[in-house]
Amino acid sequence: MTENMRAITIREPGEADVLSVAEMPRPEPQAGEVLIKVAAAGVNRGDVYQRLGLYPAPPGSPDWPGLEVSGTVAALGEGVTNHAVGDEVMALIGGGGYADYTTAPAAQTMPVPKGVDLVDAAALPETLITVWANVFDACGLKAGDSFMVHGGSSGIGTTAIQMAKAAGATVYTTAGSAEKCDACIALGADRAINYREEDFVEVIAKETGGKGLNIILDMVGADYVDRNIQCLTMDGRLTHIAFLNGSRVEVDLMRVMLKRLV
């Protein structure tokens, strides 16, 4: 290892042409961290927003983007015992993945699954962990549940469809075109709703015989909030991970109370 490395920096807010390669000091792993020789980095909405000047790097993170990486462990920080130099890993980080090397908390660094190459592995941590934490940990999805994710053709959407289906749920999703809906069906969705042509509240009522859904994963917010509430069954669970259409809404909480929603 050399003392310096290359990193993809952002000259100024703008389109992709503001990205450029620069030489930076190679980071050193602190206690509880691993140093990763990066093979690939995922591209997330947060990275794009950072490039546009709309998403500042979290405190303590490098100024350059990159929220998830794959590669090999190059060095260990003090106290790290669950990884070894040379391990193939993927990691979820606060930023700085667009570089030859990056540090990552050992607790957020995972072995690459068998049968997955390093390039593909770089696209797993953000979406997989987000879906697991919000849908399985927080909402307790299990076999037999009915589940809907909005934005089914997005990174989160495609991951949620596959994970929920593998867990034995009936999976619904929304997407903005027939082509995107077909892609969602191919990934395992039982019903894909083209929100430009159909009202998902009406479709869910018809598909479930008026019963509604157990769980909804939403990243839209705004007018979807009340419509999601309408779609949920008794003891249903709604989890939000983003508000692409806005976070300020007016909601009648009576329906939330009467359905015992979470």
XYZ file of N, CA and C in Angstrom:
786
model
N 0.834 -1.191 0.000
C 0.000 0.000 0.000
C 0.874 1.247 0.000
N 0.468 2.201 -0.788
C 1.131 3.504 -0.778
C 0.464 4.406 0.246
N 1.108 5.523 0.567
C 0.528 6.447 1.537
C -0.612 7.256 0.950
N -0.648 7.368 -0.378
C -1.707 8.123 -1.038
C -2.599 7.200 -1.845
N -3.707 7.719 -2.295
C -4.671 6.957 -3.101
C -5.416 7.926 -3.999
N -6.189 7.362 -4.920
C -7.074 8.167 -5.765
C -8.480 8.194 -5.160
N -9.155 9.324 -5.309
C -10.549 9.457 -4.887
C -11.299 10.280 -5.921
N -12.593 10.021 -6.042
C -13.445 10.776 -6.969
C -14.043 11.951 -6.210
N -13.559 13.143 -6.486
C -14.006 14.324 -5.755
C -15.018 15.124 -6.574
N -15.699 16.042 -5.906
C -16.712 16.895 -6.524
C -16.161 18.318 -6.567
N -15.830 18.818 -7.757
C -15.251 20.161 -7.886
C -16.219 21.235 -7.407
N -17.459 21.084 -7.810
C -18.513 22.045 -7.484
C -19.832 21.345 -7.736
N -20.937 21.803 -7.181
C -22.224 21.152 -7.440
C -22.559 21.155 -8.928
N -23.088 20.032 -9.421
C -23.453 19.974 -10.826
C -23.691 18.568 -11.312
N -23.646 18.427 -12.634
C -23.881 17.137 -13.266
C -22.626 16.276 -13.184
N -22.647 15.124 -13.855
C -21.579 14.138 -13.672
C -20.197 14.669 -14.050
N -20.145 15.687 -14.901
C -18.836 16.174 -15.346
C -18.100 16.966 -14.259
N -18.719 17.184 -13.100
C -18.000 17.860 -12.017
C -17.191 16.867 -11.187
N -17.359 15.578 -11.458
C -16.575 14.562 -10.766
C -15.184 14.482 -11.388
N -14.158 14.386 -10.560
C -12.802 14.276 -11.077
C -11.945 13.459 -10.117
N -10.871 12.893 -10.650
C -9.959 12.078 -9.852
C -8.915 12.973 -9.195
N -8.702 12.767 -7.910
C -7.703 13.537 -7.173
C -6.912 12.588 -6.278
N -5.711 13.003 -5.931
C -4.879 12.207 -5.023
C -5.121 12.658 -3.596
N -5.327 11.668 -2.715
C -5.632 11.943 -1.315
C -4.770 11.056 -0.428
N -4.541 11.443 0.814
C -3.881 10.541 1.753
C -4.758 9.310 1.992
N -4.150 8.155 2.009
C -4.894 6.933 2.316
C -5.317 6.961 3.780
N -6.585 6.653 4.079
C -7.026 6.685 5.482
C -6.434 5.528 6.283
N -6.391 5.711 7.585
C -5.937 4.664 8.500
C -7.124 4.206 9.338
N -7.287 2.903 9.495
C -8.421 2.431 10.297
C -8.248 2.766 11.773
N -9.276 3.320 12.370
C -9.278 3.610 13.793
C -9.789 2.389 14.556
N -9.825 2.491 15.843
C -10.331 1.380 16.656
C -11.742 1.005 16.210
N -11.943 -0.287 16.009
C -13.259 -0.774 15.599
C -13.533 -0.662 14.117
N -12.536 -0.261 13.314
C -12.712 -0.101 11.870
C -11.830 -1.069 11.093
N -12.197 -1.256 9.827
C -11.345 -1.982 8.895
C -11.001 -1.053 7.738
N -9.849 -1.267 7.151
C -9.473 -0.571 5.931
C -9.768 -1.503 4.764
N -10.516 -1.015 3.777
C -10.921 -1.830 2.638
C -10.258 -1.317 1.375
N -9.620 -2.213 0.650
C -9.155 -1.915 -0.704
C -10.360 -2.075 -1.612
N -10.853 -0.970 -2.153
C -12.155 -0.957 -2.825
C -12.083 -1.617 -4.201
N -12.997 -2.550 -4.432
C -13.160 -3.147 -5.759
C -14.251 -2.427 -6.540
N -15.325 -2.041 -5.860
C -16.445 -1.354 -6.515
C -17.222 -0.581 -5.466
N -17.922 0.448 -5.911
C -18.777 1.248 -5.036
C -20.161 1.346 -5.657
N -21.190 1.288 -4.816
C -22.549 1.455 -5.317
C -22.833 2.909 -5.645
N -23.842 3.126 -6.475
C -24.301 4.475 -6.798
C -25.716 4.630 -6.232
N -25.860 5.508 -5.262
C -27.139 5.706 -4.598
C -27.668 7.112 -4.820
N -28.940 7.289 -4.549
C -29.550 8.614 -4.687
C -28.804 9.643 -3.839
N -28.358 9.223 -2.649
C -27.603 10.135 -1.799
C -26.327 10.619 -2.457
N -25.646 9.730 -3.212
C -24.434 10.128 -3.926
C -24.748 11.175 -4.993
N -25.840 10.965 -5.703
C -26.246 11.907 -6.746
C -26.605 13.252 -6.122
N -27.358 13.222 -5.017
C -27.725 14.467 -4.347
C -26.492 15.186 -3.795
N -25.506 14.425 -3.312
C -24.279 15.049 -2.835
C -23.561 15.755 -3.973
N -23.523 15.115 -5.136
C -22.895 15.725 -6.303
C -23.615 17.010 -6.701
N -24.925 17.049 -6.526
C -25.717 18.221 -6.880
C -25.659 19.314 -5.809
N -24.997 19.041 -4.700
C -24.903 20.017 -3.627
C -26.076 20.004 -2.676
N -26.876 18.933 -2.698
C -28.091 18.870 -1.889
C -27.982 17.919 -0.707
N -26.831 17.276 -0.548
C -26.665 16.280 0.508
C -25.250 16.399 1.060
N -25.051 17.181 2.112
C -23.701 17.329 2.668
C -23.213 16.021 3.280
N -21.918 15.795 3.206
C -21.345 14.596 3.807
C -21.622 14.586 5.306
N -21.968 13.413 5.883
C -22.192 13.348 7.332
C -20.938 13.764 8.093
N -21.097 14.304 9.293
C -19.930 14.714 10.090
C -18.946 13.561 10.262
N -17.678 13.838 10.027
C -16.654 12.829 10.183
C -16.382 11.998 8.951
N -17.215 12.128 7.912
C -17.022 11.375 6.678
C -16.230 12.200 5.671
N -15.552 11.550 4.731
C -14.845 12.294 3.684
C -15.802 13.131 2.842
N -15.255 14.111 2.133
C -16.079 14.987 1.306
C -16.529 14.312 0.015
N -15.848 13.250 -0.387
C -16.230 12.597 -1.645
C -17.308 11.543 -1.389
N -18.084 11.196 -2.416
C -19.247 10.327 -2.209
C -18.888 8.850 -2.101
N -19.919 8.039 -1.923
C -19.767 6.592 -1.848
C -20.249 6.045 -0.525
N -21.481 5.517 -0.500
C -22.112 5.060 0.738
C -22.054 3.550 0.931
N -21.582 2.825 -0.058
C -21.450 1.370 0.073
C -20.341 0.902 -0.865
N -19.583 -0.091 -0.415
C -18.446 -0.578 -1.186
C -18.315 -2.089 -1.040
N -17.522 -2.655 -1.933
C -17.043 -4.025 -1.778
C -15.545 -4.019 -2.019
N -14.859 -5.042 -1.523
C -13.424 -5.132 -1.733
C -12.801 -6.142 -0.795
N -11.526 -5.947 -0.506
C -10.808 -6.860 0.388
C -10.266 -6.081 1.578
N -10.250 -6.721 2.714
C -9.735 -6.089 3.925
C -8.227 -5.927 3.790
N -7.758 -4.677 3.924
C -6.332 -4.379 3.784
C -5.642 -4.192 5.124
N -6.367 -3.797 6.156
C -5.784 -3.600 7.484
C -6.913 -3.567 8.504
N -6.547 -3.827 9.753
C -7.525 -3.875 10.839
C -7.211 -2.819 11.879
N -8.245 -2.151 12.365
C -8.083 -1.237 13.473
C -8.049 -1.989 14.791
N -7.678 -1.303 15.830
C -7.580 -1.923 17.153
C -8.909 -2.534 17.580
N -8.852 -3.737 18.075
C -10.024 -4.395 18.624
C -10.871 -5.158 17.632
N -10.531 -5.140 16.360
C -11.337 -5.854 15.354
C -10.907 -7.316 15.316
N -11.835 -8.203 15.590
C -11.524 -9.636 15.612
C -12.400 -10.454 14.673
N -13.439 -9.826 14.109
C -14.373 -10.584 13.265
C -14.039 -10.523 11.786
N -12.894 -9.900 11.423
C -12.438 -9.858 10.039
C -10.939 -10.110 10.020
N -10.439 -10.531 8.860
C -9.008 -10.770 8.700
C -8.541 -10.123 7.407
N -7.285 -9.713 7.375
C -6.716 -9.149 6.156
C -6.865 -10.149 5.019
N -7.363 -9.667 3.884
C -7.584 -10.524 2.727
C -9.015 -10.979 2.563
N -9.870 -10.810 3.589
C -11.279 -11.194 3.477
C -11.974 -10.371 2.397
N -12.824 -11.019 1.606
C -13.682 -10.288 0.672
C -14.921 -9.830 1.426
N -15.172 -8.517 1.392
C -16.245 -7.955 2.206
C -17.039 -6.916 1.417
N -18.186 -6.570 1.972
C -18.970 -5.429 1.510
C -19.334 -4.634 2.753
N -19.516 -3.322 2.592
C -19.698 -2.486 3.779
C -20.629 -1.322 3.506
N -21.304 -0.903 4.561
C -22.162 0.281 4.560
C -21.418 1.376 5.303
N -21.190 2.510 4.646
C -20.370 3.564 5.233
C -21.068 4.920 5.124
N -20.519 5.919 5.828
C -21.121 7.251 5.816
C -20.732 8.076 4.609
N -19.750 7.614 3.847
C -19.280 8.328 2.664
C -17.826 7.980 2.400
N -17.337 8.373 1.224
C -15.939 8.158 0.905
C -15.629 6.873 0.177
N -16.641 6.205 -0.334
C -16.414 4.931 -1.004
C -15.862 5.039 -2.411
N -15.962 6.217 -3.021
C -15.446 6.400 -4.379
C -13.936 6.667 -4.310
N -13.175 5.653 -3.960
C -11.742 5.816 -3.759
C -11.070 4.451 -3.825
N -9.740 4.452 -3.891
C -8.998 3.196 -3.887
C -9.118 2.474 -2.553
N -9.205 3.257 -1.461
C -9.317 2.694 -0.114
C -10.362 3.486 0.666
N -10.997 2.796 1.601
C -11.910 3.475 2.517
C -11.923 2.733 3.827
N -12.258 3.411 4.896
C -12.446 2.742 6.178
C -13.934 2.515 6.401
N -14.232 1.482 7.189
C -15.623 1.153 7.487
C -15.700 0.591 8.903
N -16.764 0.897 9.634
C -16.956 0.248 10.938
C -17.011 -1.269 10.758
N -16.299 -1.989 11.602
C -16.288 -3.444 11.472
C -17.693 -4.030 11.590
N -18.535 -3.383 12.410
C -19.895 -3.884 12.609
C -20.770 -3.693 11.383
N -20.347 -2.806 10.462
C -21.104 -2.575 9.228
C -20.409 -3.193 8.019
N -19.468 -4.079 8.274
C -18.722 -4.763 7.228
C -19.080 -6.240 7.265
N -19.488 -6.765 6.116
C -20.025 -8.119 6.044
C -19.298 -8.937 4.996
N -19.237 -10.264 5.176
C -18.647 -11.095 4.130
C -19.494 -11.057 2.861
N -18.841 -11.121 1.717
C -19.566 -11.192 0.449
C -20.249 -12.554 0.368
N -21.543 -12.608 0.063
C -22.234 -13.898 -0.009
C -21.627 -14.810 -1.076
N -21.682 -16.088 -0.815
C -21.187 -17.055 -1.787
C -21.962 -16.919 -3.095
N -21.240 -16.978 -4.207
C -21.868 -16.877 -5.514
C -22.069 -15.467 -6.014
N -21.698 -14.470 -5.207
C -21.826 -13.066 -5.609
C -20.433 -12.505 -5.857
N -20.220 -11.910 -7.045
C -18.893 -11.350 -7.301
C -18.766 -9.978 -6.635
N -17.542 -9.467 -6.600
C -17.285 -8.242 -5.853
C -18.010 -7.033 -6.426
N -18.145 -6.979 -7.752
C -18.832 -5.825 -8.341
C -20.311 -5.833 -7.949
N -20.963 -6.965 -8.073
C -22.372 -7.046 -7.680
C -22.543 -6.795 -6.177
N -21.598 -7.268 -5.386
C -21.703 -7.136 -3.932
C -21.737 -5.678 -3.492
N -21.127 -4.781 -4.272
C -21.107 -3.372 -3.897
C -22.491 -2.749 -3.903
N -23.433 -3.355 -4.599
C -24.787 -2.803 -4.687
C -25.738 -3.416 -3.662
N -25.233 -4.246 -2.760
C -26.106 -4.920 -1.800
C -26.328 -4.164 -0.486
N -25.302 -3.602 0.171
C -25.505 -3.151 1.557
C -26.611 -2.129 1.764
N -26.644 -1.061 0.970
C -27.628 0.000 1.206
C -29.057 -0.517 1.132
N -29.389 -1.170 0.039
C -30.781 -1.587 -0.141
C -31.133 -2.771 0.741
N -30.235 -3.739 0.831
C -30.539 -4.940 1.606
C -30.735 -4.605 3.081
N -29.824 -3.799 3.641
C -29.935 -3.472 5.062
C -31.135 -2.569 5.324
N -31.406 -1.626 4.412
C -32.566 -0.751 4.576
C -33.859 -1.557 4.605
N -33.998 -2.475 3.656
C -35.213 -3.296 3.604
C -35.301 -4.199 4.826
N -34.183 -4.835 5.189
C -34.227 -5.742 6.340
C -34.611 -4.987 7.610
N -33.972 -3.825 7.840
C -34.225 -3.072 9.070
C -35.657 -2.567 9.153
N -36.186 -2.095 8.032
C -37.509 -1.460 8.048
C -38.663 -2.432 7.862
N -38.472 -3.430 7.036
C -39.580 -4.340 6.718
C -39.589 -5.562 7.622
N -38.416 -6.119 7.878
C -38.352 -7.346 8.676
C -38.159 -7.049 10.158
N -37.157 -6.239 10.510
C -36.941 -5.927 11.922
C -38.077 -5.077 12.493
N -38.361 -3.939 11.862
C -39.337 -3.001 12.425
C -40.779 -3.481 12.250
N -41.080 -4.037 11.081
C -42.470 -4.397 10.777
C -42.752 -5.886 10.895
N -41.732 -6.693 11.087
C -41.932 -8.116 11.357
C -42.542 -8.910 10.225
N -42.199 -8.586 8.975
C -42.775 -9.336 7.860
C -42.490 -10.817 7.990
N -43.515 -11.624 7.713
C -43.391 -13.072 7.798
C -44.199 -13.705 6.683
N -44.032 -15.014 6.510
C -44.774 -15.746 5.487
C -46.270 -15.555 5.689
N -46.985 -15.314 4.591
C -48.425 -15.123 4.640
C -48.859 -13.686 4.728
N -47.942 -12.776 5.020
C -48.286 -11.356 5.075
C -48.517 -10.811 3.666
N -49.301 -9.735 3.607
C -49.439 -8.973 2.360
C -48.622 -7.695 2.510
N -47.873 -7.369 1.462
C -46.873 -6.311 1.548
C -46.879 -5.480 0.277
N -46.712 -4.158 0.423
C -46.585 -3.303 -0.753
C -45.398 -2.365 -0.570
N -44.611 -2.227 -1.640
C -43.541 -1.239 -1.679
C -43.806 -0.302 -2.841
N -43.712 0.990 -2.590
C -43.841 1.965 -3.670
C -42.493 2.116 -4.378
N -42.548 2.513 -5.645
C -41.307 2.643 -6.402
C -40.639 1.305 -6.623
N -41.405 0.345 -7.134
C -40.920 -1.025 -7.238
C -39.722 -1.219 -8.140
N -39.489 -0.303 -9.076
C -38.357 -0.464 -9.996
C -37.093 0.238 -9.492
N -37.165 0.865 -8.314
C -35.995 1.523 -7.732
C -35.090 0.486 -7.074
N -33.938 0.941 -6.584
C -33.045 0.020 -5.884
C -33.717 -0.606 -4.674
N -34.350 0.217 -3.836
C -35.069 -0.302 -2.671
C -36.218 -1.188 -3.126
N -36.942 -0.746 -4.144
C -38.103 -1.502 -4.609
C -37.754 -2.889 -5.108
N -36.762 -2.974 -5.974
C -36.386 -4.283 -6.524
C -35.894 -5.213 -5.422
N -35.178 -4.655 -4.446
C -34.699 -5.468 -3.329
C -35.852 -5.919 -2.451
N -36.770 -5.007 -2.133
C -37.893 -5.337 -1.258
C -38.795 -6.393 -1.883
N -39.037 -6.266 -3.177
C -39.869 -7.264 -3.861
C -39.278 -8.654 -3.691
N -37.998 -8.782 -3.975
C -37.367 -10.095 -3.932
C -37.283 -10.655 -2.508
N -36.942 -9.800 -1.544
C -36.816 -10.271 -0.166
C -38.170 -10.667 0.419
N -39.200 -9.846 0.167
C -40.526 -10.161 0.699
C -41.088 -11.424 0.061
N -40.873 -11.579 -1.237
C -41.357 -12.772 -1.918
C -40.643 -14.013 -1.407
N -39.324 -13.910 -1.213
C -38.561 -15.046 -0.697
C -39.011 -15.433 0.703
N -39.539 -14.452 1.460
C -40.004 -14.721 2.818
C -41.426 -15.275 2.851
N -42.071 -15.365 1.682
C -43.399 -15.955 1.624
C -44.548 -14.984 1.686
N -44.303 -13.703 1.427
C -45.368 -12.703 1.445
C -46.013 -12.589 0.072
N -47.246 -12.085 0.051
C -47.872 -11.652 -1.192
C -47.439 -10.219 -1.427
N -46.869 -9.959 -2.609
C -46.167 -8.694 -2.829
C -46.888 -7.832 -3.865
N -47.185 -6.599 -3.477
C -47.744 -5.591 -4.370
C -46.729 -4.457 -4.501
N -46.780 -3.769 -5.622
C -45.877 -2.637 -5.799
C -46.495 -1.632 -6.751
N -45.959 -0.414 -6.738
C -46.359 0.609 -7.700
C -45.142 1.018 -8.515
N -45.389 1.387 -9.766
C -44.325 1.867 -10.648
C -44.964 2.758 -11.704
N -44.120 3.509 -12.450
C -44.639 4.572 -13.307
C -44.790 4.260 -14.775
N -44.614 2.990 -15.182
C -44.801 2.646 -16.586
C -45.079 1.153 -16.702
N -45.616 0.762 -17.851
C -45.877 -0.657 -18.092
C -44.576 -1.450 -18.085
N -43.523 -0.871 -18.651
C -42.228 -1.557 -18.687
C -41.701 -1.799 -17.269
N -41.805 -0.779 -16.413
C -41.346 -0.938 -15.036
C -42.202 -1.959 -14.281
N -43.506 -1.940 -14.541
C -44.386 -2.916 -13.896
C -44.032 -4.335 -14.322
N -43.741 -4.532 -15.596
C -43.339 -5.857 -16.085
C -42.062 -6.314 -15.396
N -41.116 -5.390 -15.205
C -39.866 -5.732 -14.528
C -40.127 -6.157 -13.089
N -41.060 -5.475 -12.427
C -41.398 -5.836 -11.053
C -42.033 -7.224 -10.976
N -42.901 -7.534 -11.918
C -43.514 -8.860 -11.969
C -42.442 -9.921 -12.176
N -41.483 -9.641 -13.049
C -40.403 -10.594 -13.314
C -39.570 -10.859 -12.068
N -39.484 -9.870 -11.175
C -38.720 -10.034 -9.944
C -39.504 -10.760 -8.855
N -40.809 -10.960 -9.064
C -41.590 -11.705 -8.092
C -42.828 -11.028 -7.562
N -43.082 -9.770 -7.951
C -44.296 -9.094 -7.473
C -45.535 -9.827 -7.972
N -46.526 -9.976 -7.095
C -47.779 -10.626 -7.489
C -48.673 -9.678 -8.274
N -48.567 -8.387 -7.994
C -49.356 -7.388 -8.715
C -48.565 -6.086 -8.733
N -48.330 -5.569 -9.918
C -47.659 -4.283 -10.089
C -48.683 -3.275 -10.594
N -48.772 -2.137 -9.922
C -49.788 -1.129 -10.209
C -49.128 0.066 -10.881
N -49.550 0.378 -12.090
C -49.051 1.562 -12.791
C -49.782 2.774 -12.225
N -49.088 3.533 -11.371
C -49.763 4.619 -10.664
C -50.189 5.755 -11.580
N -49.693 5.778 -12.810
C -50.127 6.797 -13.759
C -51.478 6.452 -14.389
N -51.870 5.192 -14.287
C -53.103 4.741 -14.920
C -54.123 4.162 -13.946
N -53.664 3.782 -12.735
C -54.548 3.150 -11.764
C -54.400 3.827 -10.405
N -55.470 3.768 -9.614
C -55.440 4.249 -8.228
C -55.071 3.063 -7.353
N -53.906 3.127 -6.705
C -53.471 1.951 -5.950
C -54.394 1.635 -4.775
N -55.093 2.644 -4.234
C -56.034 2.384 -3.146
C -57.175 1.498 -3.645
N -57.704 1.805 -4.810
C -58.782 1.000 -5.383
C -58.296 -0.399 -5.748
N -57.108 -0.487 -6.306
C -56.578 -1.793 -6.691
C -56.372 -2.678 -5.470
N -55.781 -2.136 -4.414
C -55.532 -2.928 -3.211
C -56.846 -3.380 -2.575
N -57.834 -2.493 -2.542
C -59.144 -2.877 -1.993
C -59.736 -4.044 -2.776
N -59.623 -3.992 -4.100
C -60.158 -5.064 -4.939
C -59.355 -6.342 -4.781
N -58.018 -6.225 -4.808
C -57.154 -7.406 -4.747
C -57.276 -8.137 -3.411
N -57.511 -7.395 -2.330
C -57.565 -8.012 -1.006
C -58.996 -8.219 -0.515
N -59.971 -8.007 -1.374
C -61.361 -8.161 -0.967
C -61.758 -7.173 0.115
N -61.144 -5.998 0.101
C -61.460 -4.965 1.084
C -60.728 -5.114 2.402
N -59.957 -6.176 2.563
C -59.268 -6.419 3.831
C -58.092 -5.474 4.042
N -57.286 -5.248 3.019
C -56.133 -4.371 3.127
C -54.837 -5.129 3.350
N -53.766 -4.377 3.513
C -52.414 -4.921 3.575
C -51.868 -4.940 4.998
N -50.963 -5.862 5.251
C -50.292 -5.907 6.550
C -49.195 -4.849 6.676
N -48.413 -4.663 5.597
C -47.227 -3.809 5.678
C -47.069 -3.003 4.394
N -46.689 -1.731 4.544
C -46.352 -0.885 3.395
C -45.008 -0.213 3.656
N -44.129 -0.254 2.670
C -42.861 0.470 2.701
C -42.980 1.628 1.731
N -42.835 2.860 2.264
C -43.084 4.049 1.443
C -41.879 4.967 1.412
N -41.610 5.539 0.253
C -40.544 6.539 0.118
C -41.064 7.794 -0.584
N -42.380 7.913 -0.734
C -42.984 9.025 -1.465
C -43.473 10.112 -0.522
N -44.197 9.731 0.542
C -44.735 10.718 1.476
C -45.883 11.497 0.872
N -46.018 12.764 1.282
C -47.040 13.687 0.757
C -48.416 13.022 0.729
N -49.081 13.078 -0.436
C -50.454 12.567 -0.525
C -50.531 11.046 -0.420
N -49.396 10.356 -0.473
C -49.420 8.898 -0.322
C -49.692 8.483 1.124
N -49.415 9.355 2.092
C -49.520 8.962 3.493
C -50.946 8.541 3.838
N -51.910 9.408 3.563
C -53.299 9.062 3.888
C -53.796 7.901 3.046
N -53.356 7.827 1.799
C -53.781 6.721 0.935
C -53.184 5.403 1.414
N -51.963 5.442 1.921
C -51.384 4.236 2.515
C -52.200 3.777 3.709
N -52.587 4.723 4.550
C -53.384 4.395 5.730
C -54.686 3.723 5.314
N -55.290 4.212 4.239
C -56.511 3.583 3.737
C -56.274 2.138 3.305
N -55.071 1.858 2.821
C -54.767 0.521 2.287
C -54.437 -0.511 3.359
N -54.179 -0.072 4.589
C -53.736 -1.003 5.626
C -54.904 -1.693 6.316
N -54.670 -2.933 6.730
C -55.656 -3.698 7.470
C -55.509 -3.428 8.968
N -56.292 -4.075 9.794
C -56.168 -3.938 11.246
C -54.759 -4.337 11.675
N -54.185 -3.553 12.589
C -52.821 -3.790 13.089
C -51.776 -3.713 11.982
N -52.101 -3.004 10.907
C -51.153 -2.844 9.812
C -49.994 -1.946 10.202
N -48.912 -2.056 9.424
C -47.691 -1.305 9.737
C -47.239 -0.533 8.499
N -46.931 0.743 8.726
C -46.453 1.628 7.661
C -45.084 2.148 8.048
N -44.102 1.978 7.177
C -42.757 2.464 7.467
C -42.297 3.402 6.360
N -41.725 4.539 6.750
C -41.263 5.555 5.806
C -39.733 5.594 5.793
N -39.144 5.650 4.615
C -37.688 5.773 4.512
C -37.274 7.005 3.707
N -38.223 7.690 3.089
C -37.927 8.914 2.338
C -39.235 9.631 2.052
N -39.129 10.883 1.576
C -40.313 11.696 1.281
C -40.064 12.441 -0.019
N -40.049 11.701 -1.119
C -39.689 12.296 -2.401
C -40.672 13.366 -2.847
N -41.923 13.248 -2.412
C -42.930 14.246 -2.780
C -43.233 15.221 -1.644
N -42.509 15.120 -0.539
C -42.718 16.034 0.569
C -43.042 15.313 1.861
N -42.670 15.930 2.993
C -42.853 15.298 4.300
C -43.942 15.943 5.149
N -44.498 17.059 4.715
C -45.535 17.732 5.494
C -46.916 17.331 4.975
N -47.700 16.725 5.857
C -49.024 16.231 5.456
C -50.036 16.510 6.565
N -51.301 16.470 6.193
C -52.387 16.538 7.170
C -53.100 15.199 7.138
N -53.188 14.554 8.285
C -53.737 13.203 8.367
C -54.805 13.152 9.451
N -55.898 12.466 9.166
C -56.926 12.207 10.169
C -56.486 10.969 10.951
N -56.076 11.164 12.196
C -55.548 10.072 13.000
C -56.631 9.116 13.505
N -57.899 9.435 13.264
C -58.963 8.541 13.712
C -58.820 7.160 13.079
N -58.506 7.136 11.770
C -58.360 5.845 11.087
C -57.154 5.074 11.632
N -56.104 5.797 11.980
C -54.925 5.157 12.568
C -55.301 4.490 13.888
N -56.072 5.198 14.718
C -56.471 4.663 16.014
C -57.418 3.477 15.862
N -58.422 3.638 15.007
C -59.422 2.582 14.883
C -58.855 1.290 14.314
N -57.826 1.407 13.443
C -57.196 0.223 12.873
C -56.018 -0.294 13.716
N -55.682 0.450 14.783
C -54.513 0.108 15.624
C -53.253 0.002 14.766
N -53.051 1.000 13.941
C -51.891 0.951 13.028
C -50.602 1.308 13.763
N -49.526 0.798 13.240
C -48.194 1.097 13.753
C -47.456 1.893 12.701
